[in-house]
Short mmCIF file of C-alpha atoms in Angstrom, two decimals:
data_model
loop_
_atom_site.label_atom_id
_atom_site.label_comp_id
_atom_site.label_asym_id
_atom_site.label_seq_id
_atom_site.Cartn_x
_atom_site.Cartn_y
_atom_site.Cartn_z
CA UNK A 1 83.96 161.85 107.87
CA UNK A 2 81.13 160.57 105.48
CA UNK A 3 84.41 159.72 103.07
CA UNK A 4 86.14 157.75 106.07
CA UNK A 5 82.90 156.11 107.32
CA UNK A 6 82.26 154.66 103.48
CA UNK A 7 85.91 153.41 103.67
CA UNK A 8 85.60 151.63 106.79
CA UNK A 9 82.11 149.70 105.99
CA UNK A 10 84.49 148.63 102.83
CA UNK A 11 86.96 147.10 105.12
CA UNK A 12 84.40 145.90 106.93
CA UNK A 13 82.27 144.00 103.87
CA UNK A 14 85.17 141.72 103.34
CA UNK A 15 85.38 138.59 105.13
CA UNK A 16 89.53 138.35 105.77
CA UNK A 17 88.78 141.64 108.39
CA UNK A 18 86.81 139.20 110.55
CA UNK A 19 89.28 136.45 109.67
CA UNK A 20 92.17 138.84 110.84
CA UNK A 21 90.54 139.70 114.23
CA UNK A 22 89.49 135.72 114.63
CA UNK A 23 93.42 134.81 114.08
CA UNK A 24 94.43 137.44 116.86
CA UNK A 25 92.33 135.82 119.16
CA UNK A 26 92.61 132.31 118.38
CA UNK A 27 96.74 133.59 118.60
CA UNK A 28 96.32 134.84 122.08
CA UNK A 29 94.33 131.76 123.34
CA UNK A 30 96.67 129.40 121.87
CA UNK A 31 99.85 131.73 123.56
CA UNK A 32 98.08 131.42 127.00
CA UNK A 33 97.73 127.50 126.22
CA UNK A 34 101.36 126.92 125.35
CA UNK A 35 102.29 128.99 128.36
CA UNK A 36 100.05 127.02 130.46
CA UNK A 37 101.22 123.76 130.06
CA UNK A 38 104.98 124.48 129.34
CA UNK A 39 104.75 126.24 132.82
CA UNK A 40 103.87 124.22 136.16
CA UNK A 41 101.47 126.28 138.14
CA UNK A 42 104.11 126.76 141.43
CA UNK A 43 102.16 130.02 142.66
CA UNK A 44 102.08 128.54 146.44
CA UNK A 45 105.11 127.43 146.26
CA UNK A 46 107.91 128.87 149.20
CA UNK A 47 109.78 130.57 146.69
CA UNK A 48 112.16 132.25 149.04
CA UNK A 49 112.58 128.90 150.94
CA UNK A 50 113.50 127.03 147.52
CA UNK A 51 115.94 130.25 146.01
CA UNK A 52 117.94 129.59 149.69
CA UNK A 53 117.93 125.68 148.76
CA UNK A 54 119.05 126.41 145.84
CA UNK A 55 121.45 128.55 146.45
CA UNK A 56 123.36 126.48 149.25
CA UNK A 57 123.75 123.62 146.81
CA UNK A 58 125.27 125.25 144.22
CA UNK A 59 127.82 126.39 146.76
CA UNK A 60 128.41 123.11 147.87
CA UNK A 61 128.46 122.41 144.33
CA UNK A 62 131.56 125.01 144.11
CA UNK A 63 133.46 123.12 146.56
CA UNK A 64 133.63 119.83 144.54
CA UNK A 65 137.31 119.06 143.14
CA UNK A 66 136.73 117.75 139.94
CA UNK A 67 134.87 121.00 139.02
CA UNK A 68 136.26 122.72 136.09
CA UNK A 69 136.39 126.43 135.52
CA UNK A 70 133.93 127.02 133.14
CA UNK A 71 131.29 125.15 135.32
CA UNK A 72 132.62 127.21 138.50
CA UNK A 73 131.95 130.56 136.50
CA UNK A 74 128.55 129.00 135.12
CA UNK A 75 127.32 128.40 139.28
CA UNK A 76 128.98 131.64 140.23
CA UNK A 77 126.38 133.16 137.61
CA UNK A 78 122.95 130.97 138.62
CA UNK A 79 124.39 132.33 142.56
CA UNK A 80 124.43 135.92 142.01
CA UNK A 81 121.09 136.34 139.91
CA UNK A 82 119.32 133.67 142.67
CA UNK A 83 120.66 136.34 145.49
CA UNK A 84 119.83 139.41 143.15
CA UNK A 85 116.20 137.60 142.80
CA UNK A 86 115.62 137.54 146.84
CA UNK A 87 117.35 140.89 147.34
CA UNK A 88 114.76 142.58 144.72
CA UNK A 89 111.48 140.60 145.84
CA UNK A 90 111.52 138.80 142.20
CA UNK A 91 109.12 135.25 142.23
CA UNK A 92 110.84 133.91 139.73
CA UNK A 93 107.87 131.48 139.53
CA UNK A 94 105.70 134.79 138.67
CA UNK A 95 103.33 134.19 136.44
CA UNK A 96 100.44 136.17 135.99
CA UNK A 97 98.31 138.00 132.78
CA UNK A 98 100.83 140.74 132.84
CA UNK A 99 103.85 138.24 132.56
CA UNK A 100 101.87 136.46 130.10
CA UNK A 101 101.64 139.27 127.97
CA UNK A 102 104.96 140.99 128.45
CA UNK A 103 106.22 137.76 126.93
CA UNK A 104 103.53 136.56 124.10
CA UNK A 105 101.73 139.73 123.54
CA UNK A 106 104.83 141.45 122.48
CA UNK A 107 105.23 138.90 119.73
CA UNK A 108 102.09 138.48 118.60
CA UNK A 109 102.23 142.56 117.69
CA UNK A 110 103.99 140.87 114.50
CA UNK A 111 100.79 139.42 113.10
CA UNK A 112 99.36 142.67 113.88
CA UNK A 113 102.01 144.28 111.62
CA UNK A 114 101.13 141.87 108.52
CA UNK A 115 97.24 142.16 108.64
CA UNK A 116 97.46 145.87 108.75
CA UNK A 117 99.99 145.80 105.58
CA UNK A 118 98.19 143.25 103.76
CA UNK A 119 94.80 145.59 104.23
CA UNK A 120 96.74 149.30 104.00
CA UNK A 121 99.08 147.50 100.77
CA UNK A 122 95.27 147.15 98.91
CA UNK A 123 93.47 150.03 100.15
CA UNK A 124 94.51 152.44 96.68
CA UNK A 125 95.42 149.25 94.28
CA UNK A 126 92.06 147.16 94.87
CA UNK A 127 90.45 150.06 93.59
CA UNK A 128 92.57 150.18 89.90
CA UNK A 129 92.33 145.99 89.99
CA UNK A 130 88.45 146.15 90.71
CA UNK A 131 87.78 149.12 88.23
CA UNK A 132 86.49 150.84 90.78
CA UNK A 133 88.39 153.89 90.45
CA UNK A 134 86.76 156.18 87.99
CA UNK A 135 83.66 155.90 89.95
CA UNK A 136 85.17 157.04 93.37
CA UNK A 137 86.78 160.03 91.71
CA UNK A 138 84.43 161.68 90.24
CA UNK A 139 82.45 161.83 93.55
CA UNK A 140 82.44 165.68 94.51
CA UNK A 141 85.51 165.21 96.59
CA UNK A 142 89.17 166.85 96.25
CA UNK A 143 91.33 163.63 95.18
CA UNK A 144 93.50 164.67 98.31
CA UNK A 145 90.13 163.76 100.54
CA UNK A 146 89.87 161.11 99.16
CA UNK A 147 93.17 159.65 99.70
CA UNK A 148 93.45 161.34 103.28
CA UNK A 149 90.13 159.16 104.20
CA UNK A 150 91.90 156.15 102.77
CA UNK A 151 94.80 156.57 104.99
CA UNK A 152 92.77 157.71 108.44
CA UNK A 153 91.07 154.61 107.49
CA UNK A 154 94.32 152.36 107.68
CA UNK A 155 95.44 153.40 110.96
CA UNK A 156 91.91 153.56 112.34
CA UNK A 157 91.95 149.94 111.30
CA UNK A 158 95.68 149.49 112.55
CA UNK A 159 94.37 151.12 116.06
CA UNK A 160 91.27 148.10 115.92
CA UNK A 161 93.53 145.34 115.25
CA UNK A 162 96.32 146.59 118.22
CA UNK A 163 93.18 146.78 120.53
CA UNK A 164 91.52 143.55 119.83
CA UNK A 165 95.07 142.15 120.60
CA UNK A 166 95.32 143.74 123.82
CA UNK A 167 91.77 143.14 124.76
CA UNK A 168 92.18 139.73 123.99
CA UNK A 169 95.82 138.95 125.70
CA UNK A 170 94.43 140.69 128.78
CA UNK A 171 91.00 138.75 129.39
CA UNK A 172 92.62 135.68 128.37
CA UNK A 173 95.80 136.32 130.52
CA UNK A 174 93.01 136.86 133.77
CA UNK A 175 91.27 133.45 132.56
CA UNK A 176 94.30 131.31 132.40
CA UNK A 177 96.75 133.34 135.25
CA UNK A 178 94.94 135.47 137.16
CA UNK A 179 94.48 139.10 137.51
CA UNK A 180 98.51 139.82 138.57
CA UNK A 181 99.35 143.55 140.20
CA UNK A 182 100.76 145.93 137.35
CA UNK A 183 103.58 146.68 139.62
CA UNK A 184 104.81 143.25 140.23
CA UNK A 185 108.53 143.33 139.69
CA UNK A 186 110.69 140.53 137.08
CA UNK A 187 113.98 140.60 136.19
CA UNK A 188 114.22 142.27 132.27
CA UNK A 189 114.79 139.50 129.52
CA UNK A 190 115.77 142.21 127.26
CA UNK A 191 118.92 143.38 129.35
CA UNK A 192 121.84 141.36 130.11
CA UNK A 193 122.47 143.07 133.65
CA UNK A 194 120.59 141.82 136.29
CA UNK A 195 118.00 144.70 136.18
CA UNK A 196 114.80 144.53 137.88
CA UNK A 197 111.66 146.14 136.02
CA UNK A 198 108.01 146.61 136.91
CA UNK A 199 106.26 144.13 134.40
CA UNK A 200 103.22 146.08 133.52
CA UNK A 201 105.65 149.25 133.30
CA UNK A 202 107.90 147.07 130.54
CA UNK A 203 105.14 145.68 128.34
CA UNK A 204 103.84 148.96 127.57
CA UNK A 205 107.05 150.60 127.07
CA UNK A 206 107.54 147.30 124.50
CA UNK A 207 104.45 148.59 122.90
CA UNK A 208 104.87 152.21 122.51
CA UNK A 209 108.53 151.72 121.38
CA UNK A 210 106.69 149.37 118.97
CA UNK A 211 104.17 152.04 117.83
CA UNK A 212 106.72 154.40 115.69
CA UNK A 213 108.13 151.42 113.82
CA UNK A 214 104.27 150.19 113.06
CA UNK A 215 103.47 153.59 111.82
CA UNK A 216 106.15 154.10 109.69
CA UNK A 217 105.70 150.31 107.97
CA UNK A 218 101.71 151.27 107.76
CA UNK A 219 102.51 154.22 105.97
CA UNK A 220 104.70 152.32 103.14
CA UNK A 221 101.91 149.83 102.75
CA UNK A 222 99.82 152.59 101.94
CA UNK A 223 102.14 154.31 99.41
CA UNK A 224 102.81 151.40 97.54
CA UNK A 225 99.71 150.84 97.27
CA UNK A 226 99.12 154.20 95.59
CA UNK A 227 102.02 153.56 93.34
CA UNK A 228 100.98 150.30 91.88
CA UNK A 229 97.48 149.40 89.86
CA UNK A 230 98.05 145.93 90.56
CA UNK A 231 97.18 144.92 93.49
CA UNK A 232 98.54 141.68 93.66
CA UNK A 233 102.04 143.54 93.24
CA UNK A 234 101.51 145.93 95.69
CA UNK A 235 100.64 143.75 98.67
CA UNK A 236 103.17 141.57 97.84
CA UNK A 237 106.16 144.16 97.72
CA UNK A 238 104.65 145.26 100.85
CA UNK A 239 104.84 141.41 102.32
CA UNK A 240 108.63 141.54 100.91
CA UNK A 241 110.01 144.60 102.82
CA UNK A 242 108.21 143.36 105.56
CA UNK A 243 109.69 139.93 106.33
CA UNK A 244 112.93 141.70 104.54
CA UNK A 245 113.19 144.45 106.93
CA UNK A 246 115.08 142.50 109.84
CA UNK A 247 117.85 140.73 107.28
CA UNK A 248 118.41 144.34 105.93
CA UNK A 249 118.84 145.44 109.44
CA UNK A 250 121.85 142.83 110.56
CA UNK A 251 123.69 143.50 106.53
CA UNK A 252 123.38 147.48 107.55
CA UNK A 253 124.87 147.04 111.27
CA UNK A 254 127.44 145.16 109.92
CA UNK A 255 128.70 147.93 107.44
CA UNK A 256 127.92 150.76 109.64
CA UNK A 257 131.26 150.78 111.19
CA UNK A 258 132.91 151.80 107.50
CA UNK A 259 129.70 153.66 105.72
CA UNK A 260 128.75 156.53 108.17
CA UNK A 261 125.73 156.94 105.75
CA UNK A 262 124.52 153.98 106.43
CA UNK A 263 122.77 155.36 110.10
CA UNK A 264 120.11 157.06 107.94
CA UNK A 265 118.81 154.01 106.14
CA UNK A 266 115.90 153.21 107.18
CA UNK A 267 115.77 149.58 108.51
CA UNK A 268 117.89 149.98 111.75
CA UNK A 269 115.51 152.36 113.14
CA UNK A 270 112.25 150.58 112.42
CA UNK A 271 112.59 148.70 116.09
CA UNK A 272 113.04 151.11 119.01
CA UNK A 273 112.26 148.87 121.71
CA UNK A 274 116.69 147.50 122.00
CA UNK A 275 116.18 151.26 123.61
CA UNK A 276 114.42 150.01 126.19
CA UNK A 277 116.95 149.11 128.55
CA UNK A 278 119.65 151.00 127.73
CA UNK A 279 121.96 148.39 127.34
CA UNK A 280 121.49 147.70 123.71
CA UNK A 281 122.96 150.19 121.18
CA UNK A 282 122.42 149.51 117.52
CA UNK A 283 125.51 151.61 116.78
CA UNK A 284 128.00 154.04 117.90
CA UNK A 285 126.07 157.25 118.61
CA UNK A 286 122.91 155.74 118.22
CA UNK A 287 120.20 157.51 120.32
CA UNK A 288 116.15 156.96 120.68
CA UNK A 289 115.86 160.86 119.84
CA UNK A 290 118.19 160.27 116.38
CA UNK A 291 116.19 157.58 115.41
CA UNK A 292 112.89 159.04 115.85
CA UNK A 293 114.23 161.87 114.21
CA UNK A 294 115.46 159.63 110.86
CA UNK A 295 111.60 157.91 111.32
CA UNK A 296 110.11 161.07 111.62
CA UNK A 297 111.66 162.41 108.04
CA UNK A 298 111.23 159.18 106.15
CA UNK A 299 107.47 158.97 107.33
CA UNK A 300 106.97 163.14 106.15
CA UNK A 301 108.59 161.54 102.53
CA UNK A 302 106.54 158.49 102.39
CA UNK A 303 103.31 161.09 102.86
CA UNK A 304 104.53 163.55 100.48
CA UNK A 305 105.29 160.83 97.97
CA UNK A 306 101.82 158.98 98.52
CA UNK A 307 99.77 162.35 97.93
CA UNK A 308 101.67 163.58 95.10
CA UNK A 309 102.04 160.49 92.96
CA UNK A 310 97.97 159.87 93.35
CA UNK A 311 97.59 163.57 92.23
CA UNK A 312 99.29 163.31 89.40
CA UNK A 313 98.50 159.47 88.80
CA UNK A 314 96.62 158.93 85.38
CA UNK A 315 93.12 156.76 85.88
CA UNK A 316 92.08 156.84 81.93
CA UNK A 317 93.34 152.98 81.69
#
């Protein structure tokens, strides 16, 4: 613990941690801001009463002659999710701190990702750039410690920076919406049935499906930053496979299909949330439990490789 604590007030002497947890905030304010003024505020409004009035026009809109097809089957569409709306109880108009963060909150987990492997990618390597090194290691501490502490560190500091997001999204979301109910029901934007969903229900399944993917991304920040001295390099390999990690994903499901090998790699299985709704499948025989199974194994390599390769890593230069 002493080796952890020391750790964290070293993450904590450097002025980008505050600048991190300032840009979450200032992300989440200006998120509620957008959504504020892109959105008119029609929370009085007769929702029912308009759907109907909606609804009757684009029927008398269906009886027009000159109406082509494709517009028919367009109306026909903006009918049948306006009825499925009413028949469910679905304001469409809904918008509350739970709405607000089922649909900002979610993306702002991205910045998340990048402070934690800008920090985790510089944890090891800051130490070899600095010099620093030598003079941690000869502390009276198994060099396993003193890497464990390192990495209990990273996700202690991956935990903070998830928190302060959610702390943040959620005060913010009361100040600029109002304090919605958890249960309040919205149609899911990440389906393409008309599926109804309990909002506070679906943003935290979008964050725990988020979680495994996170961990697994922390945890290859943190061996490449055991691998390299530099730590320029490190952090920005880390950046790379970061921002690379979605364009990987699309070349791999597009080769799937003839590779069968390919369902192992990595990449497809770094987002778990197209699980979600059960509508999305990455590829044929794709399941949640496969794919935490294939991020389970790579994260027990990443581990293995991190803690052998700083056992065995040579400090004399």
């Amino acid at each position: 613990m002493s080796l952890v604590k020391n750790e964290w007030m070293k993450i904590f002497s450097k002025v980008s941690t505050y600048i991190f947890i300032a840009f979450l905030l200032l992300a989440a304010l200006g998120a509620a801001v957008i959504d504020y003024k892109l959105i008119p505020d029609e929370t009085n409004k007769d929702w029912k009463q308009e759907l109907n009035a909606d609804i009757k026009e684009q029927e008398k809109a269906l009886e027009a002659k000159e109406i082509s097809e494709e517009e028919k089957a367009a109306i026909m569409e903006d009918i049948n999710y306006n009825k499925q709306l009413l028949a469910d109880n679905i304001n469409p108009d809904l918008n509350t701190n739970w709405t607000y963060m089922a649909e900002w909150t979610t993306l702002l987990t991205s910045f998340v990702t990048l402070f934690v492997v800008i920090v985790c990618s510089s944890l090891v390597s800051s130490e070899f750039s600095d010099g620093t090194i030598k003079q941690l290691l000869i502390r009276p501490y198994k060099r396993w410690k003193i890497l464990l502490s390192k990495y209990i560190t990273s996700l202690l500091f991956a935990a903070l920076l998830l928190a302060s997001l959610l702390i943040f999204s959620y005060l913010i979301g009361i100040i600029f919406f109002g304090n919605g109910s958890y249960s309040d029901k919205i149609m899911d934007p990440a389906s393409f049935e008309l599926s109804p969903v309990v909002v506070g229900e679906h943003f935290a399944d979008m964050i725990v499906y988020w979680i495994p993917g996170f961990l697994v991304i922390t945890t290859i920040a943190f061996m490449l930053s055991t691998l390299f001295k530099n730590q320029a390099l490190a952090v920005g390999i880390s950046i790379f496979i970061l921002f690379a990690s979605s364009t990987l994903n699309m070349v791999i499901q597009s080769f799937i299909g003839k590779y069968e090998w390919l369902k192992f790699v990595l990449f497809p299985h770094l987002d778990l949330r197209g699980y979600i709704s059960g509508t999305i499948e990455m590829f044929d025989g794709a399941t949640l439990g496969f794919s935490m199974g294939v991020l389970g194994i790579y994260y027990l390599i990443f581990l293995a490789l991190t803690f052998f390769f700083f056992q065995k890593k040579d400090i004399t230069n």
